[in-house]
Coordinates of C-alpha atoms in Angstrom, one line a residue:
Chain A
M1 CA 19.6 -17.2 8.4
D2 CA 19.5 -15.7 5.5
D3 CA 22.0 -12.9 5.4
H4 CA 24.3 -16.9 5.0
L5 CA 22.9 -17.2 1.3
P6 CA 25.1 -17.8 -1.2
M7 CA 25.6 -16.8 -4.4
I8 CA 24.7 -18.3 -6.8
K9 CA 25.2 -18.1 -10.6
Q10 CA 22.6 -20.3 -12.8
P11 CA 19.5 -21.7 -11.0
L12 CA 19.5 -24.8 -9.3
T13 CA 17.4 -26.7 -11.9
A14 CA 18.2 -30.5 -13.1
I15 CA 22.1 -30.2 -12.6
S16 CA 21.9 -29.1 -8.7
L17 CA 19.2 -31.7 -8.0
A18 CA 20.6 -34.3 -9.6
S19 CA 23.3 -34.6 -6.8
I20 CA 20.7 -35.4 -4.5
S21 CA 19.0 -39.2 -4.6
L22 CA 15.7 -38.2 -4.7
A23 CA 13.1 -40.8 -3.1
V24 CA 12.0 -43.4 -5.0
L25 CA 8.7 -41.3 -5.6
A26 CA 8.6 -39.5 -9.3
A27 CA 8.7 -36.2 -8.9
R28 CA 5.9 -34.7 -11.3
D29 CA 6.5 -30.3 -10.6
E30 CA 8.5 -28.3 -8.6
F31 CA 7.9 -24.5 -8.0
C32 CA 9.1 -22.6 -5.9
L33 CA 9.1 -19.9 -6.4
Y34 CA 11.4 -18.8 -2.7
S35 CA 14.6 -19.6 -4.2
V36 CA 18.2 -18.8 -4.1
H37 CA 19.0 -18.9 -7.6
Q38 CA 20.5 -15.4 -8.1
G39 CA 23.3 -13.9 -10.9
G40 CA 26.9 -14.0 -9.6
D41 CA 30.0 -15.4 -10.6
T42 CA 30.7 -19.2 -8.7
I43 CA 28.3 -22.0 -9.0
N44 CA 28.1 -23.7 -5.7
A45 CA 26.8 -27.0 -6.0
P46 CA 24.6 -28.5 -3.0
L47 CA 26.5 -30.2 -0.3
C48 CA 24.2 -33.1 1.2
S49 CA 24.9 -35.4 2.8
N50 CA 23.4 -38.8 4.3
D51 CA 20.9 -37.2 6.7
I52 CA 18.1 -36.8 4.2
D53 CA 16.2 -33.9 6.8
P54 CA 19.3 -32.6 8.7
L55 CA 17.7 -30.1 10.5
R56 CA 15.1 -32.3 11.5
L57 CA 12.2 -30.3 10.0
S58 CA 9.6 -33.2 9.8
D59 CA 10.5 -32.8 13.7
N60 CA 9.7 -28.9 14.1
H61 CA 7.3 -27.8 16.5
D62 CA 6.5 -25.1 14.8
V63 CA 6.7 -26.8 11.6
R64 CA 4.4 -29.6 12.7
A65 CA 2.2 -27.3 14.1
A66 CA 1.8 -25.1 10.7
M67 CA 1.0 -28.2 9.0
S68 CA -2.0 -28.7 11.2
I69 CA -3.4 -25.3 10.9
L70 CA -4.0 -25.2 7.4
G71 CA -5.0 -29.0 8.1
I72 CA -2.1 -31.5 6.6
D73 CA -0.9 -34.3 7.5
K74 CA 2.6 -34.6 8.7
N75 CA 3.3 -38.2 5.9
E76 CA 1.9 -36.2 3.1
I77 CA 5.2 -33.9 3.5
S78 CA 9.0 -35.4 3.9
F79 CA 12.0 -33.1 4.0
K80 CA 15.5 -32.8 2.4
G81 CA 17.7 -30.4 3.3
C82 CA 20.8 -29.3 1.7
E83 CA 23.8 -26.5 2.0
H84 CA 22.7 -24.0 -0.7
L85 CA 20.3 -25.7 -1.7
S86 CA 16.7 -23.5 -3.1
F87 CA 13.7 -24.1 -0.8
K88 CA 11.1 -25.4 -3.0
V89 CA 8.2 -27.9 -2.9
K90 CA 8.3 -30.6 -5.7
S91 CA 4.9 -32.8 -5.8
L92 CA 5.4 -36.1 -5.7
E93 CA 2.4 -39.2 -6.9
D94 CA 3.0 -42.3 -5.7
G95 CA -0.6 -43.6 -7.2
K96 CA -3.3 -42.6 -6.0
N97 CA -1.9 -40.1 -3.1
T98 CA 0.4 -37.0 -4.3
K99 CA 2.6 -36.4 -1.8
F100 CA 5.1 -33.5 -1.7
E101 CA 8.9 -33.0 -0.6
I102 CA 9.9 -29.9 0.2
Y103 CA 13.6 -28.7 -0.2
Y104 CA 15.7 -26.5 1.9
D105 CA 18.9 -25.0 2.5
T106 CA 20.3 -26.1 5.8
T107 CA 22.8 -22.9 5.7
A108 CA 19.2 -21.1 6.6
A109 CA 20.0 -22.6 10.1
K110 CA 18.0 -21.0 13.4
N111 CA 16.2 -18.9 10.2
I112 CA 14.4 -21.4 8.6
I113 CA 11.3 -21.3 9.8
A114 CA 9.7 -18.8 7.3
P115 CA 10.5 -20.0 4.1
I116 CA 9.8 -23.4 4.8
L117 CA 6.2 -22.1 6.1
H118 CA 5.9 -20.3 2.6
E119 CA 7.0 -23.4 0.5
I120 CA 4.3 -25.6 3.1
S121 CA 1.8 -22.7 1.8
H122 CA 1.7 -23.6 -1.3
I123 CA 1.5 -26.5 -0.7
N124 CA -2.0 -25.3 0.9
Q125 CA -2.9 -23.8 -2.7
I126 CA -2.3 -26.8 -4.8
K127 CA -4.3 -28.8 -2.0
A128 CA -7.2 -26.8 -2.8
E129 CA -6.4 -26.4 -6.5
G130 CA -6.6 -29.9 -7.3
S131 CA -3.3 -29.9 -8.7
Y132 CA -0.1 -27.7 -9.0
Q133 CA -1.4 -27.6 -12.9
N134 CA -4.3 -26.3 -11.8
L135 CA -3.2 -23.7 -9.5
T136 CA -0.4 -22.5 -12.1
K137 CA -4.1 -22.2 -14.9
S138 CA -5.4 -20.4 -13.2
Y139 CA -2.8 -17.4 -11.5
S140 CA 0.6 -15.8 -12.2
S141 CA 3.4 -16.5 -10.5
E142 CA 3.3 -13.6 -8.8
R143 CA -0.5 -14.4 -7.4
I144 CA 1.0 -17.7 -6.0
E145 CA 3.8 -16.4 -4.3
L146 CA 2.0 -13.3 -2.5
G147 CA -0.3 -15.8 -1.7
A148 CA 1.7 -18.0 -0.1
D149 CA 2.8 -14.7 1.9
Y150 CA -0.4 -14.7 3.3
T151 CA -0.6 -17.8 4.2
A152 CA 2.4 -17.8 5.7
G153 CA 1.5 -14.5 8.2
Y154 CA -1.6 -16.4 8.5
I155 CA 0.0 -19.5 10.1
F156 CA 2.2 -17.0 11.7
R157 CA -0.7 -15.3 13.7
K158 CA -1.9 -19.2 14.6
L159 CA 1.5 -20.6 16.2
P160 CA 2.1 -21.6 19.2
E161 CA 5.0 -20.1 20.1
K162 CA 5.4 -16.3 19.2
H163 CA 8.3 -15.0 16.7
E164 CA 9.8 -11.8 15.9
L165 CA 7.1 -10.3 13.5
N166 CA 9.6 -8.5 12.0
E167 CA 13.0 -10.4 11.7
F168 CA 9.8 -13.5 10.5
E169 CA 9.5 -11.4 7.4
Q170 CA 12.6 -10.7 6.5
N171 CA 13.3 -14.3 5.9
I172 CA 10.6 -14.4 4.1
N173 CA 11.4 -11.6 1.7
L174 CA 14.4 -12.2 -0.1
A175 CA 13.7 -13.3 -3.0
G176 CA 11.4 -10.4 -4.0
L177 CA 12.7 -8.0 -6.9
Y178 CA 11.4 -3.9 -8.3
I179 CA 12.5 -5.9 -11.9
K180 CA 9.4 -8.4 -13.3
S181 CA 10.7 -11.2 -14.8
E182 CA 8.7 -14.3 -15.4
D183 CA 8.6 -16.4 -11.7
T184 CA 8.7 -12.8 -10.1
H185 CA 7.4 -13.1 -6.2
G186 CA 6.1 -9.6 -6.4
N187 CA 8.5 -6.6 -5.6
P188 CA 10.3 -6.5 -1.6
S189 CA 7.0 -4.2 -0.5
R190 CA 4.2 -6.1 -1.5
R191 CA 5.5 -9.5 -0.5
D192 CA 6.1 -7.5 2.9
Q193 CA 2.8 -6.5 2.6
A194 CA 1.3 -9.4 1.7
F195 CA 2.9 -10.9 4.9
R196 CA 1.4 -8.5 7.1
L197 CA -1.8 -8.8 5.8
G198 CA -1.7 -12.1 6.6
V199 CA -0.7 -11.3 10.1
F200 CA -3.5 -8.9 10.5
D201 CA -6.8 -9.8 8.4
T202 CA -9.2 -11.2 10.9
E203 CA -11.4 -11.6 8.2
A204 CA -9.6 -14.6 6.5
P205 CA -11.1 -17.9 6.1
S206 CA -11.4 -20.3 9.1
D207 CA -11.3 -22.9 6.7
A208 CA -7.8 -23.7 5.1
R209 CA -8.5 -24.8 1.8
K210 CA -10.9 -21.8 0.8
I211 CA -7.3 -19.1 2.3
N212 CA -5.7 -19.1 -1.3
L213 CA -9.3 -18.5 -2.9
Y214 CA -9.8 -15.6 -0.6
F215 CA -6.7 -13.8 -0.8
Q216 CA -6.9 -14.0 -4.7
R217 CA -10.3 -12.8 -4.7
E218 CA -10.9 -10.1 -1.5
I219 CA -6.8 -9.1 -1.1
Y220 CA -4.3 -9.4 -4.2
G221 CA -6.1 -6.6 -6.0
K222 CA -5.9 -4.3 -2.8
I223 CA -1.7 -4.6 -2.7
N224 CA -0.1 -1.1 -3.5
Chain B
M1 CA 23.4 39.2 9.3
E2 CA 26.8 39.5 8.3
R3 CA 27.6 40.5 4.5
S4 CA 30.3 37.2 4.2
T5 CA 27.3 35.1 6.3
R6 CA 25.2 36.4 3.3
R7 CA 27.3 35.9 0.1
L8 CA 27.0 32.3 1.3
I9 CA 23.3 31.9 0.9
P10 CA 23.3 31.3 -2.5
L11 CA 26.5 28.8 -2.3
L12 CA 24.4 27.1 0.5
L13 CA 21.0 26.5 -0.9
L14 CA 23.4 25.2 -3.9
I15 CA 24.1 21.6 -1.9
P16 CA 20.7 20.4 -1.7
T17 CA 21.0 20.2 -5.5
L18 CA 24.5 19.5 -6.2
A19 CA 25.2 16.2 -3.6
R20 CA 25.8 12.9 -5.0
A21 CA 22.3 10.8 -5.3
E22 CA 23.1 7.5 -3.5
I23 CA 20.6 4.9 -1.7
E24 CA 21.7 5.6 2.5
L25 CA 21.0 2.9 4.0
D26 CA 21.6 4.3 7.6
R27 CA 18.9 7.2 7.8
L28 CA 16.6 5.6 10.2
T29 CA 19.2 3.6 12.6
S30 CA 20.3 7.1 14.0
C31 CA 18.4 6.1 17.3
E32 CA 19.1 9.2 19.4
E33 CA 18.1 11.4 16.7
L34 CA 15.1 9.7 15.6
G35 CA 14.7 9.9 18.9
N36 CA 15.0 13.8 19.6
I37 CA 13.2 14.3 17.0
R38 CA 10.0 12.3 17.8
S39 CA 10.1 14.1 21.7
S40 CA 10.2 17.9 20.0
L41 CA 7.3 17.3 17.6
H42 CA 4.9 15.4 20.7
T43 CA 5.8 18.6 22.7
E44 CA 5.4 20.6 19.2
S45 CA 9.5 22.3 20.3
L46 CA 10.9 22.2 17.5
P47 CA 12.8 25.4 16.7
Q48 CA 10.6 27.0 14.6
Q49 CA 12.4 29.6 13.0
C50 CA 10.9 29.9 9.5
R51 CA 11.8 30.9 5.9
N52 CA 10.8 31.2 2.7
A53 CA 11.0 29.0 -0.1
A54 CA 14.5 29.6 -1.6
S55 CA 14.7 26.4 -4.3
P56 CA 12.8 25.4 -7.2
L57 CA 11.6 22.5 -5.3
E58 CA 10.5 23.7 -2.0
N59 CA 8.0 26.2 -4.5
L60 CA 6.8 23.3 -6.1
I61 CA 6.1 21.8 -3.1
L62 CA 4.3 25.0 -2.2
E63 CA 2.6 25.4 -5.4
K64 CA 1.1 22.3 -5.4
T65 CA -0.1 22.5 -1.8
G66 CA -2.3 24.8 -2.6
E67 CA -4.4 25.4 1.0
L68 CA -2.2 22.8 3.1
S69 CA 1.0 24.9 2.5
K70 CA -0.6 28.0 4.7
S71 CA 0.7 25.8 7.8
L72 CA 3.7 24.8 6.5
C73 CA 6.6 26.3 7.9
I74 CA 10.2 25.7 5.8
L75 CA 12.9 25.1 8.9
E76 CA 15.7 27.4 8.8
E77 CA 17.5 25.0 10.4
T78 CA 17.4 21.0 9.9
P79 CA 16.2 19.7 13.5
S80 CA 19.1 17.3 13.3
P81 CA 22.4 16.5 12.1
M82 CA 20.9 13.5 10.6
L83 CA 19.4 16.0 7.7
N84 CA 22.1 17.8 7.3
G85 CA 21.1 19.0 3.3
F86 CA 18.0 17.7 3.5
T87 CA 15.0 21.3 3.3
C88 CA 12.1 20.0 6.2
F89 CA 8.6 21.3 6.6
V90 CA 7.1 21.5 10.0
D91 CA 3.0 21.3 10.0
F92 CA 1.5 20.8 13.2
K93 CA -2.0 21.4 12.1
H94 CA -2.7 18.6 9.8
L95 CA -3.2 14.6 10.2
G96 CA -1.2 14.9 13.9
H97 CA 2.5 16.7 13.9
S98 CA 5.0 15.9 10.7
L99 CA 7.8 16.8 9.6
F100 CA 9.0 16.1 5.9
C101 CA 12.7 16.8 5.6
V102 CA 13.1 16.3 1.6
K103 CA 16.2 16.7 -0.6
P104 CA 16.6 16.8 -4.7
V105 CA 18.5 12.5 -5.8
Q106 CA 19.0 11.2 -9.1
A107 CA 16.8 9.4 -10.7
S108 CA 19.3 6.9 -11.9
E109 CA 20.5 5.8 -8.1
I110 CA 16.8 4.3 -7.7
Y111 CA 16.6 2.8 -11.2
N112 CA 20.4 1.1 -10.1
Y113 CA 19.0 0.0 -6.8
Q114 CA 15.0 -1.6 -8.3
E115 CA 17.2 -3.3 -10.8
N116 CA 20.3 -4.8 -9.0
Y117 CA 18.2 -5.1 -5.6
K118 CA 18.4 -8.9 -5.1
N119 CA 22.6 -8.8 -6.0
Q120 CA 23.7 -5.9 -4.5
Y121 CA 21.1 -4.6 -2.1
S122 CA 18.3 -7.1 -0.1
Q123 CA 20.5 -8.6 2.2
K124 CA 22.1 -4.8 3.5
V125 CA 18.0 -4.1 3.4
I126 CA 17.4 -6.9 5.6
D127 CA 20.4 -5.9 7.4
Y128 CA 18.9 -2.4 8.1
L129 CA 15.7 -3.1 8.4
I130 CA 16.4 -4.9 11.7
Q131 CA 18.8 -2.8 12.7
I132 CA 15.8 -0.1 12.4
S133 CA 13.8 -2.8 14.6
K134 CA 16.5 -3.0 17.0
C135 CA 15.9 1.4 17.5
P136 CA 14.8 2.0 21.3
V137 CA 12.1 4.7 19.4
S138 CA 11.6 1.4 17.4
N139 CA 8.3 -0.3 18.1
G140 CA 10.3 -3.6 16.5
S141 CA 8.8 -3.9 13.1
A142 CA 10.5 -1.5 10.6
T143 CA 9.3 -2.5 7.3
Q144 CA 9.8 -1.8 3.8
A145 CA 7.3 1.0 2.9
S146 CA 3.8 0.9 0.3
L147 CA 2.9 3.2 -1.9
S148 CA -0.1 4.2 -0.3
N149 CA 2.2 5.3 3.3
T150 CA 3.5 7.7 0.5
P151 CA 3.5 11.1 2.4
Y152 CA 0.6 14.1 1.5
L153 CA 3.6 16.4 0.5
A154 CA 6.2 13.7 -1.7
A155 CA 2.6 12.8 -3.6
T156 CA 2.3 16.1 -4.7
I157 CA 5.2 16.2 -6.6
S158 CA 6.7 12.8 -7.2
K159 CA 5.9 9.1 -7.9
F160 CA 7.0 6.7 -5.0
Q161 CA 9.4 4.6 -6.1
F162 CA 10.9 2.1 -2.7
G163 CA 11.1 3.1 1.4
F164 CA 11.5 1.9 4.7
I165 CA 9.4 2.5 7.0
S166 CA 9.6 2.2 10.9
P167 CA 6.4 2.5 13.0
L168 CA 7.6 5.0 17.0
G169 CA 6.7 3.5 20.1
T170 CA 5.6 -0.4 21.9
G171 CA 3.1 -2.0 20.5
I172 CA 1.6 -3.2 16.9
K173 CA -0.7 0.0 16.1
T174 CA 1.1 2.9 17.2
S175 CA 0.6 6.3 16.3
D176 CA 4.0 7.4 15.3
Y177 CA 5.9 7.0 12.2
V178 CA 9.6 7.6 10.7
Q179 CA 10.1 6.8 7.6
Q180 CA 12.7 7.2 4.4
G181 CA 11.2 7.0 0.9
Y182 CA 12.7 7.7 -2.3
A183 CA 10.5 8.8 -5.3
T184 CA 10.6 10.2 -8.3
I185 CA 9.5 13.2 -10.1
D186 CA 7.7 14.4 -13.7
K187 CA 10.8 16.0 -15.9
N188 CA 7.9 17.7 -17.5
L189 CA 8.4 19.5 -13.9
N190 CA 10.8 21.3 -15.0
I191 CA 13.2 22.2 -11.5
N192 CA 16.3 20.8 -12.6
S193 CA 15.8 18.1 -9.9
D194 CA 14.2 13.8 -11.8
A195 CA 14.3 12.7 -8.1
I196 CA 14.2 13.2 -4.1
E197 CA 14.4 11.3 -1.3
Y198 CA 12.8 12.3 1.7
V199 CA 12.8 11.7 5.5
N200 CA 9.4 12.1 6.8
F201 CA 7.7 11.9 10.6
L202 CA 4.3 11.8 11.5
I203 CA 3.7 11.8 15.3
D204 CA 0.2 11.7 17.0
G205 CA -1.4 10.7 14.2
K206 CA -4.8 9.6 13.1
Y207 CA -6.1 6.1 11.5
P208 CA -8.6 6.4 8.9
E209 CA -11.8 4.4 10.5
K210 CA -12.9 1.3 9.4
E211 CA -15.5 1.9 7.0
K212 CA -18.6 0.1 9.0
F213 CA -21.4 -1.6 6.5
I214 CA -24.7 -2.5 7.3
T215 CA -26.2 -5.4 5.3
I216 CA -29.2 -5.5 3.6
G217 CA -30.2 -8.1 1.9
E218 CA -27.1 -9.5 0.2
W219 CA -26.0 -6.7 -0.1
M220 CA -22.8 -4.7 2.1
L221 CA -23.6 -0.8 2.5
N222 CA -21.4 2.1 3.7
I223 CA -22.4 6.0 4.3
D224 CA -20.0 7.7 5.4
H225 CA -21.4 11.5 5.7
S226 CA -17.7 12.9 7.7
E227 CA -16.7 16.1 7.4
D228 CA -13.8 15.9 6.5
A229 CA -13.4 16.1 2.8
D230 CA -16.0 19.1 3.4
N231 CA -14.3 21.6 5.7
I232 CA -11.0 21.4 3.6
L233 CA -13.6 22.2 0.0
N234 CA -15.3 24.8 2.0
Q235 CA -12.0 25.8 3.5
E236 CA -10.7 26.6 -0.2
F237 CA -13.9 28.1 -1.4
K238 CA -14.1 30.5 1.4
R239 CA -10.4 31.6 1.3
N240 CA -11.1 32.1 -2.9
S241 CA -14.0 34.4 -1.5
A242 CA -16.5 31.9 -3.3
P243 CA -20.7 32.2 -2.1
I244 CA -20.6 27.9 -1.8
K245 CA -20.7 25.9 0.9
A246 CA -20.5 22.0 0.0
T247 CA -22.2 18.9 1.5
G248 CA -20.1 15.8 0.3
T249 CA -21.7 12.0 1.1
S250 CA -20.7 8.3 0.4
Y251 CA -21.8 5.2 -0.4
T252 CA -19.7 2.0 -0.7
L253 CA -20.9 -1.4 -1.6
K254 CA -19.7 -4.7 -1.5
N255 CA -21.5 -8.0 -2.2
V256 CA -20.0 -10.8 -0.7
S257 CA -22.4 -13.3 -2.0
T258 CA -23.0 -13.3 -5.1
E259 CA -20.2 -13.6 -8.5
Q260 CA -20.6 -10.8 -11.1
S261 CA -19.3 -9.6 -14.3
D262 CA -17.8 -6.0 -14.4
D263 CA -20.1 -5.3 -16.4
S264 CA -22.7 -6.1 -14.1
K265 CA -21.9 -4.5 -11.4
L266 CA -21.1 -1.3 -13.7
Q267 CA -25.0 -1.4 -13.9
T268 CA -25.8 -2.2 -10.5
L269 CA -23.6 1.5 -9.6
D270 CA -25.6 2.7 -12.7
T271 CA -29.1 2.1 -11.1
L272 CA -28.2 3.7 -8.0
I273 CA -27.0 6.9 -9.5
N274 CA -30.3 7.1 -12.0
S275 CA -32.2 6.7 -8.4
I276 CA -30.8 9.1 -6.9
A277 CA -31.3 11.2 -9.9
N278 CA -35.4 10.6 -10.2
T279 CA -34.7 11.6 -6.1
L280 CA -33.5 14.9 -6.8
K281 CA -35.9 15.4 -9.5
D282 CA -39.0 14.4 -8.0
E283 CA -37.5 17.6 -5.8
G284 CA -37.6 20.4 -8.5
F285 CA -33.8 19.7 -9.4
K286 CA -33.5 19.6 -12.9
D287 CA -30.7 17.3 -14.9
K288 CA -27.7 20.0 -16.4
T289 CA -25.0 17.1 -16.8
K290 CA -25.2 18.2 -21.0
E291 CA -25.0 21.8 -20.4
S292 CA -22.4 22.0 -17.2
M293 CA -19.9 19.2 -20.0
P294 CA -16.5 20.7 -20.9
P295 CA -16.2 20.8 -24.8
G296 CA -15.0 17.0 -25.7
G297 CA -17.9 15.7 -22.9
M298 CA -17.6 13.5 -19.8
K299 CA -14.1 12.0 -20.9
E300 CA -12.7 15.0 -21.4
L301 CA -13.5 15.9 -17.4
I302 CA -13.2 13.4 -16.3
K303 CA -9.2 13.4 -18.4
R304 CA -9.2 17.2 -16.0
V305 CA -9.8 15.6 -12.7
K306 CA -7.5 13.0 -13.6
D307 CA -4.6 15.6 -14.4
S308 CA -5.2 17.6 -11.3
T309 CA -4.8 14.6 -9.4
P310 CA -1.3 14.5 -7.6
P311 CA 1.3 12.0 -9.1
G312 CA 1.9 10.6 -6.1
L313 CA -1.9 9.9 -5.6
A314 CA -3.1 8.7 -9.0
D315 CA -1.3 4.9 -9.0
I316 CA -3.0 4.1 -5.2
S317 CA -6.3 3.8 -6.7
K318 CA -7.1 0.8 -8.9
Q319 CA -9.9 2.2 -9.1
K320 CA -11.6 4.7 -11.1
I321 CA -13.6 7.4 -11.7
G322 CA -16.9 6.4 -13.1
E323 CA -18.5 7.7 -16.4
N324 CA -22.2 8.5 -15.4
V325 CA -21.3 12.0 -14.0
R326 CA -24.6 13.7 -13.2
F327 CA -25.1 17.9 -12.6
L328 CA -29.3 18.4 -10.7
I329 CA -29.1 21.6 -10.1
N330 CA -33.0 23.8 -7.8
T331 CA -33.2 27.4 -8.7
T332 CA -37.1 27.7 -7.9
T333 CA -37.8 26.1 -4.6
Q334 CA -36.3 27.8 -2.3
T335 CA -36.5 31.9 -0.8
C336 CA -32.7 31.4 -1.4
T337 CA -33.3 31.0 -5.0
K338 CA -35.8 34.6 -5.2
N339 CA -34.8 36.3 -8.1
N340 CA -31.8 34.2 -9.8
S341 CA -30.2 35.0 -6.1
G342 CA -28.3 31.3 -4.9
A343 CA -29.4 27.7 -6.2
I344 CA -28.7 24.1 -5.0
A345 CA -27.1 22.1 -7.0
F346 CA -25.8 18.4 -6.5
T347 CA -23.4 16.3 -8.6
I348 CA -23.3 12.8 -8.2
A349 CA -20.7 10.6 -9.5
S350 CA -19.2 7.5 -8.8
I351 CA -15.8 5.0 -8.6
E352 CA -15.7 2.4 -10.5
P353 CA -15.0 -1.0 -8.4
N354 CA -11.7 -2.6 -7.9
P355 CA -11.5 -4.8 -10.9
E356 CA -9.4 -7.4 -8.7
V357 CA -11.1 -7.4 -5.5
S358 CA -14.8 -9.6 -6.2
S359 CA -16.7 -8.2 -3.6
S360 CA -15.8 -4.6 -4.0
F361 CA -18.9 -2.3 -6.2
G362 CA -17.6 1.0 -6.1
S363 CA -19.1 3.5 -5.0
I364 CA -21.2 7.0 -5.6
N365 CA -20.1 10.0 -4.1
L366 CA -22.5 13.1 -4.0
V367 CA -21.6 16.7 -3.0
A368 CA -24.6 18.6 -2.3
M369 CA -23.5 22.3 -2.8
S370 CA -25.5 25.4 -1.7
L371 CA -24.8 28.5 -3.9
G372 CA -25.2 32.0 -3.7
K373 CA -27.8 33.9 -1.2
C374 CA -28.2 29.6 -0.2
A375 CA -24.8 29.4 1.0
N376 CA -25.6 30.7 4.7
S377 CA -29.3 30.5 4.8
R378 CA -30.0 27.7 8.0
P379 CA -33.1 26.0 6.5
V380 CA -31.0 25.8 3.7
Q381 CA -29.0 23.8 4.5
K382 CA -31.4 21.9 7.1
Y383 CA -33.0 21.2 3.8
I384 CA -29.9 19.9 2.3
D385 CA -29.2 17.6 5.2
A386 CA -33.2 15.8 5.0
L387 CA -32.5 15.3 1.2
I388 CA -29.4 13.7 2.1
K389 CA -31.2 11.1 5.1
Q390 CA -34.2 10.5 2.2
L391 CA -31.3 9.8 -0.5
D392 CA -29.4 7.5 2.1
D393 CA -33.7 5.6 1.9
S394 CA -33.6 5.2 -1.4
I395 CA -30.1 3.7 -1.8
K396 CA -31.3 1.8 1.0
N397 CA -34.9 0.5 -0.6
E398 CA -33.2 -0.2 -4.6
L399 CA -30.4 -2.7 -2.9
Q400 CA -33.7 -3.9 -0.7
S401 CA -35.3 -4.6 -3.8
M402 CA -32.4 -6.0 -6.5

């Protein structure tokens, strides 16, 4: 749950990630941007158990449904959970195929689905653009983040099991900031708007790969 | 009134000014009080002892609200303890039943909140929104307020910074809400306060009608003849004893089929504006655009319009006013124009496309004005209505040929 998110002084970048036993696959790109790293006085290094996916997200029915809604094969994504680990996606290249690894904070517990859907939405964006590089070349960090919030809203509407809109939205919202930074996610109000537009927009394309382009062309400019 | 009480009044009026500004994350969790205020507004049973504006802030709001201020009542007492320290304005006439309560705060507190949001406030805000949503009076989907939620009275004097909004009632779409917001005031307004906090109730609010577009080839066109804006404008003319009657129309364009550059989109708008102007010229109207420009020309005219826009509304639209504004007048073809006793005029203006929305092609706004003797003439109004229909057709034909 978000209210148990830790205060971590330094970004959980290389130092923290080094403590995770990575898969054999070579990590190429990591991002997202839905992060818990922020100012503070303490560093809580990720606490990882031998269990790679302790919350069994690969078998979670909401997560499976989200992948199905976006047309992503379950074998394309693996999950890695540790205490206090930043939520993020890595794209991993294995010869011809690109696979993805989603890192998550196990302390987020029952409220983990919203940020995971946000991360899965990033994978949808990468697949639509062809690569992580293409995505970041085409759009600013804020556009990418709000696009993922919008797509998370789109998925939320289509999930078979219904969740509380308000709590779900707030679980995504944590990384919103009023101060612009290089990896800005947009301010909290803009993040909420993007998510709700995704939930209520009935004109979004049914082809999941076209959602990000639709968001960038038609929706982003309407958020204020 | 007791003499001792009277002597206290100046002190009481100072309280809101002296109140320490801070971000209060508990206003919208006073569930019972919210429910009571909502019920009173529904039934118009709110105690309404109105008083005159007393503080610079209250005077500024009335001054900037113009015609709408006539229906505002400044309540002698706030309707609930949760609003102690606020000045409350109630309005039962416009846009549903609304209660707007405001107090001065310090802008530094707002900036402090924004700068330290992540570390000091984000979790508190999430908890706050979840608590607000648990109020029985809420529909359960409280969220961060956005710029476009800014209440009109706040927008007339200030710029929205952040806020929280809770729809009241049941179901996803409710017609009531309560909002808490913080906004900054331009220092040039000189009212000894640089920011406000407000709590705003809107009860029985109306949702704007969804624009209905007709398809013409690859174009989508919305023609809006609604009279809401006309009525406000005409009341203002009446209040000032100006013999003018206005009839407005707007044409909004979209195209989802083709990608076009911003320049190309502006050219499309220009083509349509010229088409409207030519139709009017064929009807005997003379183009008096150059003669009616202020010194400084079109840029000065647009600047004046911008300067008169309330600060809180200026940022809502990302669309600019187009520089192709036209003014055409007819002083000869109608009976009411004899001996220069009346005229019919059209202003044509445009709103440029939203630069960040691919399908947006902007809109054209027409205002037909009957002046002098023509203002109260039924045949003239019939003539204007028929002319506008003709203009609708000319726009459609132009789009068909593009």
